[in-house]
XYZ file of C-alpha atoms in Angstrom:
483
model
C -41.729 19.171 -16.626
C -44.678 21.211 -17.919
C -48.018 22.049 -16.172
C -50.009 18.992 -17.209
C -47.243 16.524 -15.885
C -47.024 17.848 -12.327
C -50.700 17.875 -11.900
C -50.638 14.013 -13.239
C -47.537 13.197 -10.858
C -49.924 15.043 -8.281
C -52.871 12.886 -9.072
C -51.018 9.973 -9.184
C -49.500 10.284 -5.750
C -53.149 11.067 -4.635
C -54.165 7.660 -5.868
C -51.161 6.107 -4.166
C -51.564 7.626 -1.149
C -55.472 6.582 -1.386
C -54.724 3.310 -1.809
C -52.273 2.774 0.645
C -54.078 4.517 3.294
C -57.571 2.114 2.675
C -55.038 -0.914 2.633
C -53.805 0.448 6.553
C -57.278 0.959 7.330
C -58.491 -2.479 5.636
C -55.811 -3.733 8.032
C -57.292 -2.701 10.810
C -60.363 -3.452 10.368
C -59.556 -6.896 8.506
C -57.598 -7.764 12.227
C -59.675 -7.380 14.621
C -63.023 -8.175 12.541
C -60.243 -11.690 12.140
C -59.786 -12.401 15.843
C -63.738 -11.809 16.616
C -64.537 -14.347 13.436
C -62.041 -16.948 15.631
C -63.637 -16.337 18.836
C -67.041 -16.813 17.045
C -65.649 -19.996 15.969
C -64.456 -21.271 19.017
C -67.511 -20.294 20.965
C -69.660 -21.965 18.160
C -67.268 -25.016 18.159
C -68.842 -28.508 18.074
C -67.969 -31.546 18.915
C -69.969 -35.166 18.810
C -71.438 -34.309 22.275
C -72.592 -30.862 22.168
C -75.847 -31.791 21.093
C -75.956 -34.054 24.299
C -74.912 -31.210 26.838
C -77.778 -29.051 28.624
C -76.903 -26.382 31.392
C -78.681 -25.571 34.352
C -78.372 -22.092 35.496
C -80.148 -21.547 39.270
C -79.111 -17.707 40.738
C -79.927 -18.987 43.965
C -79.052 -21.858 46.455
C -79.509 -25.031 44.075
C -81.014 -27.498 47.429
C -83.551 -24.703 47.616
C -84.380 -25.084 43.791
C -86.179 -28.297 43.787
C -88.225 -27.445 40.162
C -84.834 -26.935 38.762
C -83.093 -30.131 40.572
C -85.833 -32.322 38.960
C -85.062 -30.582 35.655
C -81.310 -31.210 35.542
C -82.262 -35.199 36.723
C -85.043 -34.934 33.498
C -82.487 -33.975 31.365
C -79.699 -36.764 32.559
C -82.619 -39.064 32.222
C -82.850 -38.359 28.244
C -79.184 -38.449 27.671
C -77.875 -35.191 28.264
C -74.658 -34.422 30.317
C -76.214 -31.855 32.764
C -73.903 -28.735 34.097
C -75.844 -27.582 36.731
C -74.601 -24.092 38.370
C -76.107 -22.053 40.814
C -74.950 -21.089 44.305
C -74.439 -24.416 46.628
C -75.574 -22.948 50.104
C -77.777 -25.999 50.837
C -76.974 -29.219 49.687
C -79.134 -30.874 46.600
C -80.565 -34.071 46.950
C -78.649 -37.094 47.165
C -80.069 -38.127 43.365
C -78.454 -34.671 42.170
C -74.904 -35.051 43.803
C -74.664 -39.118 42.603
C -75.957 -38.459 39.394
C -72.836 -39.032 37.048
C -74.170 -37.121 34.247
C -74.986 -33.883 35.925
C -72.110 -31.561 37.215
C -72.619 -29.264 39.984
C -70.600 -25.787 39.180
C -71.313 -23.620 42.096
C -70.881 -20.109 41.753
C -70.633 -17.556 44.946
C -73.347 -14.978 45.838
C -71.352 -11.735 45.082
C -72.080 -8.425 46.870
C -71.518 -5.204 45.268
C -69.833 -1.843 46.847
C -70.559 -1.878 50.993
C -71.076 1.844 51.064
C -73.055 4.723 48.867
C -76.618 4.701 47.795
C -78.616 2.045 47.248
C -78.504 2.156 42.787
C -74.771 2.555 43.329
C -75.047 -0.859 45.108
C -77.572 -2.527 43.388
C -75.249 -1.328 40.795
C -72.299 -2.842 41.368
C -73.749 -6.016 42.408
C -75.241 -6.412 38.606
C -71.964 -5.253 37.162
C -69.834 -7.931 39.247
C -72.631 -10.953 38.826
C -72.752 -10.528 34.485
C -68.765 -10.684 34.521
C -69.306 -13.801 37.004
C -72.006 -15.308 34.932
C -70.210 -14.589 31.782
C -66.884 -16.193 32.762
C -68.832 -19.879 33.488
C -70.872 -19.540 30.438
C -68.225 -18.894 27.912
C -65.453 -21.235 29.319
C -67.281 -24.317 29.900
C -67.743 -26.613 26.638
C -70.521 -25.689 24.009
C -73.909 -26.388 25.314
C -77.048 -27.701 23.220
C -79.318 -25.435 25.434
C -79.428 -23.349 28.220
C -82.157 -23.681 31.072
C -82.806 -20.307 33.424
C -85.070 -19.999 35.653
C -86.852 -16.858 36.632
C -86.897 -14.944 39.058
C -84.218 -13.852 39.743
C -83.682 -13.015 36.202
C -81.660 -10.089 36.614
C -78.867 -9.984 34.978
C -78.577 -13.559 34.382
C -81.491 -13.475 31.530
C -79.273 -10.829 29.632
C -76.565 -12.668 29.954
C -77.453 -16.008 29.266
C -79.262 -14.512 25.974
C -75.813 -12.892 24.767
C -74.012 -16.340 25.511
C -76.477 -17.776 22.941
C -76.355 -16.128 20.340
C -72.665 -15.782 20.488
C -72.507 -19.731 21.319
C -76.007 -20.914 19.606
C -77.246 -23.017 21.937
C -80.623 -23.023 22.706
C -82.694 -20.194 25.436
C -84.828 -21.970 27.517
C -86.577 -19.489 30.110
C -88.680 -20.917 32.677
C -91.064 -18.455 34.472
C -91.703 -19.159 38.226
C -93.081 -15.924 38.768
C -91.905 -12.216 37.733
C -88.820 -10.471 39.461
C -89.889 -6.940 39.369
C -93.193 -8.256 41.760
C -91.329 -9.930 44.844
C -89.275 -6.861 44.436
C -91.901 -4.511 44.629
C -93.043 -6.236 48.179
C -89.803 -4.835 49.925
C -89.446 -1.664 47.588
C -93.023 -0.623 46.763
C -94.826 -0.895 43.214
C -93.266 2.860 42.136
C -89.470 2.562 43.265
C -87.402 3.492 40.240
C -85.585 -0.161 40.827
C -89.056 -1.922 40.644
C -89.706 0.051 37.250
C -86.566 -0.597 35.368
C -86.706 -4.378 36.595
C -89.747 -4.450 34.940
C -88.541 -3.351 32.070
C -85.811 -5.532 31.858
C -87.830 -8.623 32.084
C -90.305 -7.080 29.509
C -87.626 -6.345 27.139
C -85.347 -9.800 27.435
C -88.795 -12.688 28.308
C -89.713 -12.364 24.570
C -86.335 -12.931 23.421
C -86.308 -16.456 24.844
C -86.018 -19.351 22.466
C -88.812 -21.457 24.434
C -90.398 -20.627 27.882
C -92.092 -22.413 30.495
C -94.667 -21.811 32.944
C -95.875 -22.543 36.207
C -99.572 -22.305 35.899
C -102.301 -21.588 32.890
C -102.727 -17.857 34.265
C -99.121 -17.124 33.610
C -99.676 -18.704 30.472
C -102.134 -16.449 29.335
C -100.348 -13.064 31.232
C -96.989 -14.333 29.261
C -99.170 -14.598 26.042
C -101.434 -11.392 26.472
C -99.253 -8.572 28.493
C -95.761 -9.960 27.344
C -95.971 -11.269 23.902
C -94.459 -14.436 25.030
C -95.730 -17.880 24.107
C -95.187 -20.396 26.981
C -95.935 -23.591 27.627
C -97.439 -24.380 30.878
C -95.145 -27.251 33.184
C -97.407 -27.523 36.538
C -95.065 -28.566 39.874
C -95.740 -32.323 40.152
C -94.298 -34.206 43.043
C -91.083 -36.071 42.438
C -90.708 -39.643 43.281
C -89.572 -39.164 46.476
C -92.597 -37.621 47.876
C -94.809 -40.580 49.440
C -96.939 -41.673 52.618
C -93.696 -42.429 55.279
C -94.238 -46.209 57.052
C -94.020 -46.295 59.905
C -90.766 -48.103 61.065
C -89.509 -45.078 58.794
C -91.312 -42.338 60.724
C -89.941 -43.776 63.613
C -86.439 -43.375 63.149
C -86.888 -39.844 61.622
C -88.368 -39.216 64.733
C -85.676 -40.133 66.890
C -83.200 -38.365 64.472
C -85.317 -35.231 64.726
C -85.125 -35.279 69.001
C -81.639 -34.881 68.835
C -81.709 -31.743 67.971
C -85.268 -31.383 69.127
C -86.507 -33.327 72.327
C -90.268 -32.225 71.766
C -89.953 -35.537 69.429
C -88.850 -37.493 71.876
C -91.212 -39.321 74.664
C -90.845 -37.827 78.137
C -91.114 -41.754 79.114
C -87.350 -43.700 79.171
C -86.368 -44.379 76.076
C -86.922 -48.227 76.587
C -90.181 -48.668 78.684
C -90.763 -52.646 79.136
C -89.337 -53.325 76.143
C -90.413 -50.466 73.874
C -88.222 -47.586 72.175
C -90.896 -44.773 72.126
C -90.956 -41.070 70.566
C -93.928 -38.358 70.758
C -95.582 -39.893 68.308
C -94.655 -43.625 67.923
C -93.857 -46.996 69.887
C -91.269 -49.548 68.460
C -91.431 -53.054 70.116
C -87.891 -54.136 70.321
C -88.597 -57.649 70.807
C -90.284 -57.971 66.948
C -89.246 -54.566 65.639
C -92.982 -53.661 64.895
C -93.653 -49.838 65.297
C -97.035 -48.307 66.327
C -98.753 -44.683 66.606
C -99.286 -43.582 70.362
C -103.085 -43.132 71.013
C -102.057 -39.943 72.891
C -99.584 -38.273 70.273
C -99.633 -34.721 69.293
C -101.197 -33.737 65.945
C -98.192 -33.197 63.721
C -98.345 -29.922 61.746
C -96.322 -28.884 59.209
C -95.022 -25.892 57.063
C -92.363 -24.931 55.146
C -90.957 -21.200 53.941
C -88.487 -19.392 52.507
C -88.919 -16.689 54.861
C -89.338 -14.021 52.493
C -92.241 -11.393 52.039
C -94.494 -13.059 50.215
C -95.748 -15.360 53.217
C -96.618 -13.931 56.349
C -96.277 -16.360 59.275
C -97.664 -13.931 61.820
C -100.960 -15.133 60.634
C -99.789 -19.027 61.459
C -98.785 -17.869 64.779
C -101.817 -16.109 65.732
C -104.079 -19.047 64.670
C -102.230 -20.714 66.937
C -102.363 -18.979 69.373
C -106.072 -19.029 69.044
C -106.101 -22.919 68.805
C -103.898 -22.950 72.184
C -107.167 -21.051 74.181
C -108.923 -23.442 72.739
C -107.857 -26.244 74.335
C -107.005 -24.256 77.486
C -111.276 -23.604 77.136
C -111.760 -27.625 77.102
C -112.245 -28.108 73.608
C -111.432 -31.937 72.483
C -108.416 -30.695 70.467
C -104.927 -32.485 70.674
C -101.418 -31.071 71.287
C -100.143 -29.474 68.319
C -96.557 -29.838 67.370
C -95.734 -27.331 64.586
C -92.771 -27.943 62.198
C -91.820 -25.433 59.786
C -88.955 -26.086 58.126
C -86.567 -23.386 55.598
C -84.287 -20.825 55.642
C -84.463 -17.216 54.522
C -84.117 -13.748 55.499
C -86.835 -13.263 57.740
C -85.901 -16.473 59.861
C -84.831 -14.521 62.419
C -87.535 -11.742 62.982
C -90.048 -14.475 63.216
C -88.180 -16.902 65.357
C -88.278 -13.744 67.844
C -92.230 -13.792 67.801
C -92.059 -17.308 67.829
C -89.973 -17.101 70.935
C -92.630 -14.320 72.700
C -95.546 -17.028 72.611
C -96.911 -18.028 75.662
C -97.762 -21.735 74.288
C -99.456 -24.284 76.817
C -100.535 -26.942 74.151
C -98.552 -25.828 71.362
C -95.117 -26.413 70.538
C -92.877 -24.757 67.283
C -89.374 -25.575 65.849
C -87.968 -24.795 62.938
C -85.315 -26.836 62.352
C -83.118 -26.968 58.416
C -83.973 -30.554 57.149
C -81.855 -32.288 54.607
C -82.966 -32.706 51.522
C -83.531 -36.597 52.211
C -85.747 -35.686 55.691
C -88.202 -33.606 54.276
C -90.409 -35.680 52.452
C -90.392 -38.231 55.090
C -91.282 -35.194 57.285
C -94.343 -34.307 55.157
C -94.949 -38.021 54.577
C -95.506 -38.544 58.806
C -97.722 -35.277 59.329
C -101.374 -34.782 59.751
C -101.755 -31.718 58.218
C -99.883 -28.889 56.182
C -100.182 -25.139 56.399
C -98.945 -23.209 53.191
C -99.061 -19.092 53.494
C -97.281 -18.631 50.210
C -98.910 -15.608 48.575
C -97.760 -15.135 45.238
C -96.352 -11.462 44.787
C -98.184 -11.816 41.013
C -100.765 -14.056 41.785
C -99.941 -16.104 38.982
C -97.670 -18.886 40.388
C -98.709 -21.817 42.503
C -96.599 -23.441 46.173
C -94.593 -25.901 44.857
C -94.825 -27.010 48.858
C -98.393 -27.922 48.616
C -97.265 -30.243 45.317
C -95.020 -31.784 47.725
C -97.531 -32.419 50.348
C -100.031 -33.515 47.835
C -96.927 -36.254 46.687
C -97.719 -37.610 50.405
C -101.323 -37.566 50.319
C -101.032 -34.521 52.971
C -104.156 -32.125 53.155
C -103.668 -29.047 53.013
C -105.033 -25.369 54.220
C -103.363 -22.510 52.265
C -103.743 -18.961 51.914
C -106.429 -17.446 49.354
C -104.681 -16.178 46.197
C -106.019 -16.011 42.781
C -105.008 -18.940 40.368
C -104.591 -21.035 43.648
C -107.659 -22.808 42.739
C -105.151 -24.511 40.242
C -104.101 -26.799 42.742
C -105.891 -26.717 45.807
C -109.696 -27.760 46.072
C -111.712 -26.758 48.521
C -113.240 -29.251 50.352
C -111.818 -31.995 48.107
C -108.317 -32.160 48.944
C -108.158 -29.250 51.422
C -108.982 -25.570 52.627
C -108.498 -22.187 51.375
C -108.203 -19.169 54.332
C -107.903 -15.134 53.886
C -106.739 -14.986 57.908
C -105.875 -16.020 60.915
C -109.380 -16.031 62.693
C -110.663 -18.545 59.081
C -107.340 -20.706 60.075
C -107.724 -21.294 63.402
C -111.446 -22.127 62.407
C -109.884 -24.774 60.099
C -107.545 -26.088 62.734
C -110.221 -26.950 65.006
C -112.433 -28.501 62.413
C -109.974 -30.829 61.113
C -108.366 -31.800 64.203
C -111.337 -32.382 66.846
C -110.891 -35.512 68.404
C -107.582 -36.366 66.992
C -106.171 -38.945 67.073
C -109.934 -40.900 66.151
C -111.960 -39.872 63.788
C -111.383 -37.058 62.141
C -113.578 -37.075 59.708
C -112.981 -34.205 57.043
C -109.340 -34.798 57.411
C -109.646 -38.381 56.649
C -111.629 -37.438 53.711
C -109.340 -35.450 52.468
C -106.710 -37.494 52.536
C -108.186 -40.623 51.022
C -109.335 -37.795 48.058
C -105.829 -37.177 47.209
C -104.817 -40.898 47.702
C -107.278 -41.921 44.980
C -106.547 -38.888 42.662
C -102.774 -39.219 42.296
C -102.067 -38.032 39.171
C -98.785 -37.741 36.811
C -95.452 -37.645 38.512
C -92.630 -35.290 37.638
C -90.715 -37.886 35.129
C -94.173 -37.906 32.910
C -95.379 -34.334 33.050
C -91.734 -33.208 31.964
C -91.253 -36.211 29.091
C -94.751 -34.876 27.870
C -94.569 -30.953 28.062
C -90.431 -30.108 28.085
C -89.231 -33.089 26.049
C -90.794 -32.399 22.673
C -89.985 -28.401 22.937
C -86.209 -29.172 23.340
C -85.892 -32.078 21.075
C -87.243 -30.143 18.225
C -83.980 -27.743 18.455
């Protein structure tokens, strides 16, 4: 064979070996790039009801979620089969766990490594809750959309993004205030945490498909800070959340002293005839119920215990309200309720426990979900030291107590003017010194006539405005239909 051939057979086997190495290498590339296509698929897979299935996602105790409860019942309303997951600490109200079409899928609160620093941790805590949150997302059925709220965003709003794209449903963020702030109340503005939460939420909000808002000022801090265009859904009171009659106040009453005797009358139980309680009498012989002209004035608050509300400022005003009736002042027993759970339960429950009370009495008993708007429905008066860690989200608690035609005094924020009216439909305080001021203003000569409190109470009777059921069908409805 001369020279030319053996280059040719060279150059041929070159070209041989070329093309059998790009077919091996096609191979594995065509295999794998194969098996993600399929998974693709089966994520994306449809049947006839995906368009009809919503989820729900709550990283938090779902009976301490109320905005998202009444979302998941919106939802069922319109059709959709509701998967509604979150961590099931507390139970949701009865219209949540009855409700055929919506599926509770609790989820456990995981905990990261016990021991190292604090990123390690934090660390291992977000590792742990993506896999969780990744695992329920991708194995339940295909969903049309998927509703998060925020805070706590983190890592759920990266993870609920990936599951859409890779499933295309639907992103539906709604904004109940901004993570990297509440954070920054036990961490400080500058912690290196606080900074890259930021970030996070900065980076993953725009990517939302729609987003919702608490209040107009959010609105326009989404729109103008964040690049995100969001459509403001204000708290409304659900159904629920109404003026308690009285035969009903009277049983909650005596259902309350069980665990709590300061509800209960210090007469017998049946006095000539009459089953009585702090507050009420019930005449056994026609089953008619009456208030006591010598009840306490029934004041109540509720809390997650957390740092954005400060109850030491409750406690001294009433502390200041008790010399006040020690000084003679025509002021009536006060029976505080405040009602919640939360992490700082138990440092205030100590304070709580300090007091020195002649005229005042505090519990702080967990209601069911059932109890407490018959609770806020049979007080005089609500307290609400919520203090937004942004300033741009409103108490949904003082919605609630505005369902039941309850006035109000709440904590000076900005945006708070939103919701609460001075004057109108209650009173806005910067301490303790302005609330016990308040106090004795609206409650002087309790139980007659108290005049501004009366006021303010037929106000909000005669300005009852949308429910939840029509603020959602008008705000959230058209946004999620149109996808």
């Amino acid at each position: 064979m001369n020279m030319c051939g053996r280059i040719n057979l060279k150059l041929n086997s070159w070209d041989q070996f070329r093309s059998l190495a790009t077919t091996e290498l096609d191979l594995h590339l065509v295999v794998p790039a194969g098996a993600f296509a399929l998974l693709v698929a089966t994520l994306r897979w449809r049947d006839g009801e995906t368009h009809r299935r919503a989820c729900v996602l709550v990283l938090g105790d779902l009976g301490r979620s109320p905005r998202m409860q009444y979302h998941a019942s919106s939802l069922s309303k319109h059709g959709y089969d509701v998967t509604f997951v979150g961590f099931l600490d507390s139970k949701p109200h009865d219209d949540i766990v009855t409700n055929k079409k919506i599926r509770i899928a609790p989820i456990s609160e995981v905990r990261g490594v016990s021991v190292g620093p604090r990123l390690l941790k934090y660390a291992s805590k977000v590792l742990l809750q993506v896999l969780q949150l990744l695992l329920v997302l991708l194995t339940m059925k295909r969903q049309a959309l998927i509703l998060l709220q925020n805070p706590p965003g983190l890592p759920a709003m990266a993870v609920v993004w990936l599951v859409s794209i890779l499933r295309g449903s639907s992103f539906v963020m709604d904004w109940h205030n901004y993570g990297f702030t509440i954070m920054a109340l036990s961490l400080g503005a500058k912690h290196p945490l606080v900074r890259l939460a930021e970030r996070y939420e900065r980076f993953f909000g725009p990517l939302a498909t729609q987003n919702l808002c608490v209040t107009e000022a959010m609105k326009d801090d989404l729109k103008n800070n964040w690049k995100v265009k969001a459509t403001t859904l204000y708290d409304r009171p659900a159904a629920v959340f109404w003026e308690t009659q009285l035969p009903e106040q009277h049983e909650l009453f005596r259902s309350l002293g069980a665990a709590h005797p300061v509800f209960l009358s210090s007469r017998s139980e049946e006095d000539g005839g009459k089953e009585t309680t702090a507050f009420t009498v019930k005449n056994l012989a026609n089953q008619s119920v009456t208030l006591r002209p010598d009840r306490p004035a029934l004041l109540v608050s509720s809390t997650s215990w957390t740092e954005d509300e400060d109850f030491s400022v409750l406690l001294g005003a009433l502390e200041e309200y008790d010399e006040l009736v020690m000084g003679g002042a025509p002021l009536p027993h006060l029976l505080c309720v405040i009602t919640g759970k939360g992490p700082l339960k138990t440092h205030y429950c100590r304070q709580i426990d300090s007091l020195q009370l002649q005229h005042v009495h505090i519990c702080t008993p967990w209601l069911e979900a059932e109890d407490y708007p018959r609770l806020l429905g049979s007080a005089d008066l609500g307290v609400c030291l919520h203090k937004s860690s942004s300033g741009l989200d409103l108490p949904m608690k003082v919605v609630d107590m505005f369902g039941c035609c309850l006035p109000v005094c709440a904590v000076h924020y900005h945006c708070l003017q939103e919701l609460v009216q001075p004057g109108v439909n209650g009173l806005v305080f910067r301490d303790q010194q302005q609330l016990a001021a308040q106090l004795k203003s609206l409650l002087e000569g309790f139980p007659g006539s108290c005049t501004r409190l009366d006021q303010f109470r037929r106000n909000l009777r005669a300005s009852r405005g949308q429910r939840w059921d029509d603020n959602w069908d008008q705000n959230v409805l058209p946004l999620i239909s149109a996808h």
